[in-house]
Coordinates of N, CA and C in Angstrom, one line a residue:
M1 N -1.6 20.0 18.8 CA -2.1 20.9 17.8 C -3.4 20.5 17.3
K2 N -3.7 19.2 17.1 CA -5.0 18.8 16.6 C -6.0 19.0 17.6
K3 N -5.7 18.8 18.9 CA -6.7 19.0 20.0 C -7.1 20.5 20.0
K4 N -6.2 21.4 19.8 CA -6.5 22.9 19.8 C -7.4 23.2 18.6
T5 N -7.2 22.6 17.5 CA -8.0 22.8 16.3 C -9.4 22.3 16.5
L6 N -9.5 21.1 17.1 CA -10.7 20.5 17.4 C -11.6 21.3 18.4
I7 N -10.9 21.9 19.4 CA -11.6 22.8 20.3 C -12.1 24.0 19.6
I8 N -11.3 24.6 18.8 CA -11.7 25.8 18.0 C -12.9 25.5 17.1
V9 N -12.9 24.4 16.4 CA -14.0 24.0 15.5 C -15.2 23.8 16.3
A10 N -15.1 23.1 17.4 CA -16.3 22.8 18.3 C -16.9 24.1 18.8
A11 N -16.0 25.0 19.2 CA -16.5 26.3 19.7 C -17.3 27.0 18.6
C12 N -16.7 27.1 17.4 CA -17.4 27.7 16.3 C -18.8 27.1 16.0
V13 N -18.8 25.8 16.0 CA -20.0 25.1 15.7 C -21.0 25.4 16.8
G14 N -20.6 25.4 18.1 CA -21.5 25.7 19.2 C -22.0 27.1 19.1
I15 N -21.2 28.1 18.8 CA -21.7 29.5 18.6 C -22.7 29.6 17.5
W16 N -22.4 28.9 16.4 CA -23.3 28.9 15.2 C -24.7 28.3 15.7
A17 N -24.6 27.2 16.4 CA -25.9 26.5 16.8 C -26.7 27.4 17.7
V18 N -26.0 28.1 18.7 CA -26.7 29.0 19.6 C -27.4 30.1 18.8
G19 N -26.6 30.7 17.8 CA -27.1 31.8 17.0 C -28.3 31.3 16.2
W20 N -28.2 30.1 15.6 CA -29.3 29.6 14.8 C -30.6 29.4 15.6
A21 N -30.4 28.9 16.9 CA -31.6 28.6 17.7 C -32.1 29.9 18.3
V22 N -31.3 30.9 18.6 CA -31.8 32.1 19.2 C -32.3 33.2 18.3
T23 N -31.9 33.2 17.0 CA -32.3 34.2 16.0 C -33.8 34.4 15.9
P24 N -34.6 33.3 15.7 CA -36.0 33.5 15.6 C -36.6 34.2 16.8
V25 N -36.1 34.0 18.0 CA -36.6 34.6 19.2 C -36.3 36.1 19.2
L26 N -35.0 36.4 18.8 CA -34.6 37.8 18.7 C -35.4 38.6 17.6
K27 N -35.7 37.9 16.5 CA -36.5 38.6 15.4 C -37.9 38.9 15.9
K28 N -38.4 38.1 16.7 CA -39.8 38.4 17.2 C -39.8 39.6 18.2
H29 N -38.7 39.8 18.9 CA -38.7 40.8 20.0 C -37.6 41.8 19.7
D30 N -37.4 42.3 18.5 CA -36.3 43.2 18.2 C -36.7 44.7 18.1
D31 N -37.8 45.1 18.7 CA -38.2 46.5 18.7 C -37.2 47.4 19.3
N32 N -36.4 47.0 20.3 CA -35.6 47.9 21.0 C -34.1 47.7 20.7
F33 N -33.7 46.9 19.8 CA -32.3 46.7 19.4 C -31.9 47.8 18.6
P34 N -30.6 48.1 18.6 CA -30.1 49.2 17.7 C -30.3 48.8 16.2
D35 N -30.5 49.9 15.4 CA -30.7 49.7 14.0 C -29.6 48.9 13.3
A36 N -28.4 49.2 13.7 CA -27.2 48.5 13.1 C -27.3 47.0 13.3
F37 N -27.7 46.6 14.5 CA -27.8 45.1 14.8 C -28.9 44.5 14.0
N38 N -30.1 45.2 14.0 CA -31.2 44.7 13.3 C -30.9 44.6 11.8
D39 N -30.3 45.6 11.2 CA -30.0 45.6 9.8 C -29.0 44.5 9.4
H40 N -27.9 44.4 10.1 CA -26.8 43.5 9.7 C -26.9 42.1 10.2
V41 N -27.5 41.9 11.4 CA -27.6 40.6 12.0 C -28.9 39.9 11.7
L42 N -30.0 40.7 12.0 CA -31.3 40.1 11.8 C -31.9 40.4 10.4
H43 N -31.4 41.4 9.7 CA -31.9 41.8 8.4 C -33.3 42.3 8.4
E44 N -33.7 43.0 9.5 CA -35.0 43.5 9.7 C -34.8 44.9 10.4
R45 N -35.9 45.8 10.2 CA -35.9 47.0 10.9 C -37.3 47.4 11.2
I46 N -37.5 48.1 12.3 CA -38.9 48.6 12.7 C -38.8 50.1 12.9
K47 N -39.9 50.7 12.4 CA -40.1 52.2 12.7 C -41.6 52.4 13.1
T48 N -41.8 53.4 13.9 CA -43.1 53.7 14.3 C -43.3 55.2 14.0
F49 N -44.6 55.5 13.7 CA -45.0 56.9 13.3 C -46.3 57.2 14.1
P50 N -46.4 58.5 14.6 CA -47.6 58.8 15.3 C -48.8 58.8 14.4
A51 N -48.6 59.1 13.1 CA -49.7 59.0 12.1 C -49.1 58.7 10.8
A52 N -49.9 58.2 9.9 CA -49.5 57.8 8.6 C -48.9 59.0 7.8
R53 N -49.4 60.2 8.1 CA -48.9 61.4 7.4 C -47.4 61.7 7.8
N54 N -46.9 61.1 8.9 CA -45.6 61.2 9.3 C -44.6 60.2 8.7
A55 N -45.1 59.3 8.0 CA -44.3 58.2 7.4 C -43.6 58.9 6.2
P56 N -42.4 58.3 5.8 CA -41.7 58.9 4.6 C -42.5 58.7 3.3
E57 N -42.3 59.7 2.4 CA -42.9 59.7 1.1 C -41.8 59.1 0.1
V58 N -42.2 58.8 -1.1 CA -41.3 58.3 -2.1 C -40.3 59.4 -2.4
G59 N -39.0 59.0 -2.4 CA -38.0 60.0 -2.6 C -37.3 60.6 -1.4
D60 N -37.9 60.2 -0.2 CA -37.3 60.7 1.1 C -36.0 59.9 1.5
G61 N -35.7 58.9 0.8 CA -34.5 58.1 1.1 C -34.8 57.0 2.1
E62 N -36.0 56.8 2.4 CA -36.4 55.7 3.3 C -37.5 54.9 2.7
G63 N -37.2 54.4 1.4 CA -38.2 53.7 0.6 C -38.8 52.5 1.3
L64 N -38.1 51.8 2.2 CA -38.6 50.6 2.8 C -39.8 51.0 3.7
F65 N -39.9 52.2 4.2 CA -41.0 52.6 5.1 C -42.1 53.4 4.5
V66 N -42.1 53.6 3.2 CA -43.2 54.3 2.5 C -44.4 53.4 2.6
L67 N -45.5 53.9 3.0 CA -46.7 53.2 3.2 C -47.5 53.1 1.9
P68 N -48.2 52.0 1.7 CA -49.1 51.9 0.5 C -50.1 53.0 0.5
D69 N -50.6 53.4 -0.7 CA -51.6 54.4 -0.8 C -52.9 54.1 -0.1
W70 N -53.2 52.8 0.1 CA -54.5 52.5 0.7 C -54.5 52.7 2.2
V71 N -53.3 53.0 2.8 CA -53.3 53.3 4.2 C -53.8 54.8 4.4
P72 N -54.9 55.0 5.1 CA -55.4 56.4 5.3 C -54.4 57.3 5.9
K73 N -54.3 58.5 5.4 CA -53.3 59.5 6.0 C -53.6 59.8 7.4
D74 N -54.8 59.7 7.9 CA -55.1 60.0 9.3 C -55.0 58.8 10.2
A75 N -54.6 57.7 9.7 CA -54.3 56.5 10.5 C -53.3 56.8 11.6
T76 N -53.4 56.3 12.8 CA -52.5 56.6 13.9 C -51.8 55.4 14.4
D77 N -50.8 55.6 15.2 CA -50.0 54.6 15.9 C -49.6 53.5 14.8
V78 N -48.8 54.0 13.8 CA -48.4 53.2 12.7 C -47.0 52.5 13.1
T79 N -47.0 51.2 12.9 CA -45.7 50.5 13.1 C -45.5 49.7 11.9
V80 N -44.2 49.8 11.4 CA -43.8 49.1 10.2 C -42.6 48.3 10.5
K81 N -42.6 47.0 10.1 CA -41.4 46.2 10.2 C -41.1 45.7 8.8
V82 N -39.8 45.9 8.4 CA -39.4 45.5 7.0 C -38.2 44.6 7.1
E83 N -38.1 43.8 6.0 CA -36.9 43.0 5.8 C -35.9 43.9 5.0
T84 N -34.7 44.0 5.6 CA -33.7 44.9 4.9 C -33.0 44.3 3.8
D85 N -33.1 43.0 3.6 CA -32.5 42.3 2.5 C -33.5 41.6 1.6
G86 N -34.8 42.1 1.6 CA -35.9 41.6 0.8 C -37.0 42.6 0.8
N87 N -38.2 42.1 0.5 CA -39.4 43.0 0.4 C -40.5 42.6 1.3
A88 N -40.3 41.8 2.3 CA -41.4 41.4 3.2 C -41.6 42.6 4.1
K89 N -42.9 42.8 4.6 CA -43.3 43.9 5.4 C -44.5 43.6 6.3
L90 N -44.4 44.0 7.5 CA -45.6 44.0 8.4 C -46.0 45.4 8.7
I91 N -47.3 45.7 8.7 CA -47.8 47.1 9.0 C -48.9 46.9 9.9
R92 N -48.9 47.8 11.0 CA -50.0 47.8 11.9 C -50.4 49.3 12.1
F93 N -51.7 49.6 12.1 CA -52.1 51.0 12.4 C -53.5 51.0 13.0
T94 N -53.9 52.1 13.5 CA -55.2 52.3 14.0 C -56.0 53.2 13.1
L95 N -57.2 52.8 12.7 CA -58.1 53.6 11.9 C -58.6 54.8 12.6
A96 N -58.7 56.0 11.9 CA -59.2 57.2 12.5 C -60.6 57.4 11.8
D97 N -60.8 58.6 11.3 CA -62.0 59.0 10.6 C -62.2 58.4 9.2
T98 N -61.1 58.3 8.5 CA -61.1 57.9 7.1 C -61.2 56.4 7.0
P99 N -62.2 55.9 6.3 CA -62.4 54.4 6.3 C -61.3 53.8 5.4
L100 N -61.0 52.5 5.6 CA -60.1 51.8 4.8 C -60.7 51.4 3.5
K101 N -60.1 51.7 2.4 CA -60.6 51.4 1.1 C -59.6 50.5 0.4
L102 N -60.0 49.3 0.2 CA -59.1 48.3 -0.5 C -59.7 48.0 -1.8
S103 N -58.8 47.8 -2.8 CA -59.3 47.5 -4.2 C -59.5 46.0 -4.3
G104 N -58.9 45.2 -3.4 CA -59.2 43.8 -3.4 C -58.1 43.0 -4.2
A105 N -58.5 41.8 -4.6 CA -57.6 40.8 -5.2 C -57.3 41.0 -6.6
E106 N -57.9 42.0 -7.3 CA -57.6 42.3 -8.7 C -56.1 42.6 -8.8
G107 N -55.4 41.9 -9.7 CA -54.0 42.1 -9.8 C -53.1 41.1 -9.0
C108 N -53.8 40.3 -8.2 CA -53.0 39.3 -7.4 C -52.6 38.1 -8.2
H109 N -51.5 37.5 -7.9 CA -51.1 36.3 -8.6 C -52.0 35.2 -8.1
E110 N -52.2 34.2 -8.9 CA -52.9 33.0 -8.5 C -52.1 32.3 -7.4
G111 N -52.8 31.9 -6.4 CA -52.2 31.2 -5.3 C -51.4 32.0 -4.3
A112 N -51.6 33.3 -4.4 CA -50.9 34.2 -3.5 C -51.3 34.0 -2.1
F113 N -50.5 34.2 -1.1 CA -50.8 34.1 0.3 C -51.2 32.7 0.7
S114 N -50.4 31.7 0.2 CA -50.6 30.4 0.7 C -50.0 30.2 2.1
D115 N -49.2 31.1 2.5 CA -48.6 31.1 3.8 C -48.9 32.4 4.6
G116 N -48.7 32.4 5.9 CA -48.8 33.6 6.7 C -47.5 34.4 6.5
P117 N -47.4 35.5 7.2 CA -46.3 36.4 7.1 C -44.9 35.7 7.4
T118 N -43.9 36.0 6.6 CA -42.6 35.5 6.9 C -41.9 36.3 8.0
L119 N -42.3 37.5 8.3 CA -41.8 38.3 9.4 C -42.6 38.0 10.6
D120 N -42.1 38.3 11.8 CA -42.8 38.1 13.0 C -42.5 39.3 14.0
A121 N -43.4 39.6 14.9 CA -43.1 40.6 15.8 C -44.0 40.3 17.1
D122 N -43.5 40.8 18.2 CA -44.3 40.5 19.4 C -45.6 41.3 19.5
W123 N -45.8 42.3 18.6 CA -47.1 43.1 18.5 C -48.0 42.5 17.4
W124 N -47.6 41.5 16.8 CA -48.4 40.9 15.7 C -49.2 39.8 16.3
P125 N -50.6 39.8 16.1 CA -51.5 38.8 16.7 C -51.2 37.4 16.1
Q126 N -51.3 36.4 16.9 CA -51.1 35.0 16.4 C -52.2 34.6 15.5
D127 N -53.4 35.1 15.6 CA -54.5 34.7 14.7 C -54.5 35.4 13.4
V128 N -53.6 36.3 13.1 CA -53.5 37.0 11.9 C -52.4 36.4 11.1
G129 N -52.8 35.6 10.1 CA -51.8 34.8 9.3 C -52.5 34.2 8.1
D130 N -52.0 33.0 7.8 CA -52.5 32.2 6.7 C -54.1 32.2 6.7
G131 N -54.6 32.8 5.6 CA -56.1 32.8 5.4 C -56.8 34.0 6.1
A132 N -56.1 34.7 6.9 CA -56.8 35.9 7.5 C -56.8 37.1 6.6
G133 N -57.8 37.9 6.8 CA -57.8 39.2 6.0 C -58.2 39.0 4.5
R134 N -58.0 40.1 3.8 CA -58.3 40.2 2.4 C -57.1 40.6 1.6
P135 N -57.0 40.1 0.4 CA -55.8 40.5 -0.4 C -56.0 41.9 -0.9
E136 N -54.9 42.6 -1.1 CA -54.8 43.9 -1.7 C -53.6 44.0 -2.6
C137 N -53.9 44.1 -3.9 CA -52.8 44.1 -4.9 C -52.8 45.3 -5.8
S138 N -53.2 46.4 -5.3 CA -53.3 47.6 -6.2 C -51.9 48.3 -6.4
E139 N -50.9 47.8 -5.7 CA -49.6 48.5 -5.8 C -48.6 47.4 -6.2
M140 N -47.3 47.7 -6.0 CA -46.2 46.8 -6.5 C -46.2 45.4 -5.9
Y141 N -46.5 45.4 -4.5 CA -46.5 44.1 -3.8 C -47.9 43.7 -3.4
Q142 N -48.1 42.4 -3.3 CA -49.3 41.9 -2.8 C -49.3 42.0 -1.3
F143 N -50.4 42.5 -0.7 CA -50.6 42.6 0.7 C -51.8 41.7 1.1
R144 N -51.8 41.3 2.3 CA -53.0 40.7 3.0 C -53.4 41.6 4.1
V145 N -54.6 42.0 4.2 CA -55.0 43.1 5.2 C -56.1 42.5 6.1
A146 N -55.9 42.5 7.4 CA -56.9 42.0 8.3 C -57.3 43.2 9.3
V147 N -58.6 43.4 9.5 CA -59.1 44.4 10.4 C -59.7 43.8 11.6
K148 N -59.2 44.2 12.8 CA -59.7 43.7 14.0 C -60.1 45.0 14.9
G149 N -61.4 45.3 14.8 CA -61.9 46.5 15.4 C -61.4 47.7 14.7
E150 N -60.7 48.6 15.4 CA -60.0 49.7 14.7 C -58.6 49.5 14.3
Q151 N -58.1 48.3 14.7 CA -56.7 47.9 14.4 C -56.6 47.2 13.0
V152 N -55.7 47.7 12.2 CA -55.4 47.0 10.9 C -54.1 46.4 10.9
Y153 N -54.0 45.2 10.4 CA -52.7 44.4 10.3 C -52.6 44.0 8.8
A154 N -51.5 44.4 8.2 CA -51.3 44.1 6.8 C -49.9 43.5 6.7
W155 N -49.7 42.5 5.8 CA -48.4 42.0 5.5 C -48.2 41.7 4.1
S156 N -46.9 41.7 3.7 CA -46.5 41.3 2.4 C -45.3 40.4 2.6
N157 N -45.2 39.3 1.8 CA -44.0 38.5 1.8 C -43.1 38.9 0.7
G158 N -43.4 40.0 0.0 CA -42.5 40.5 -1.0 C -42.9 40.0 -2.4
D159 N -44.1 39.3 -2.5 CA -44.6 38.9 -3.8 C -45.1 40.0 -4.6
L160 N -44.6 40.1 -5.9 CA -45.0 41.2 -6.8 C -46.5 41.0 -7.2
A161 N -47.2 42.1 -7.2 CA -48.6 42.0 -7.8 C -48.5 42.0 -9.3
R162 N -49.4 41.4 -9.9 CA -49.5 41.4 -11.4 C -50.2 42.7 -11.8
T163 N -49.4 43.7 -12.3 CA -49.9 44.9 -12.7 C -49.7 45.2 -14.2

């Protein structure tokens, strides 16, 4: 009986260890997993929109995917990855005719963005992280925004802006 219990415990520990080791890899490449798996196992979800004007508005029932006001409505190829059990967010989009207008660091907490994004994705460039881009704190959460050509990458780790 003790041998059977030991085998069961060892199997559970082994499954836990494999899950712990594999989860970061899954989180980086979770674009094509079902929403239920992403929501309940990885606690993240990704949505894409052909243009920013196609993203949900406040009150649409998809509050996690509402874009900040500083994202131009004519921005295209919008991808948003959110933390379903927190407030971290990655946003990527392509600029169109409307220029990006950021208000800057006014309203940011002292010491904000001492780290890179807590979320990761295979479409997120490795060189956009700690120290990259400019702070944007005009809304509820602090964002860091980096522009690479016509591509814009923005992230928030869920830190509230001081408003």
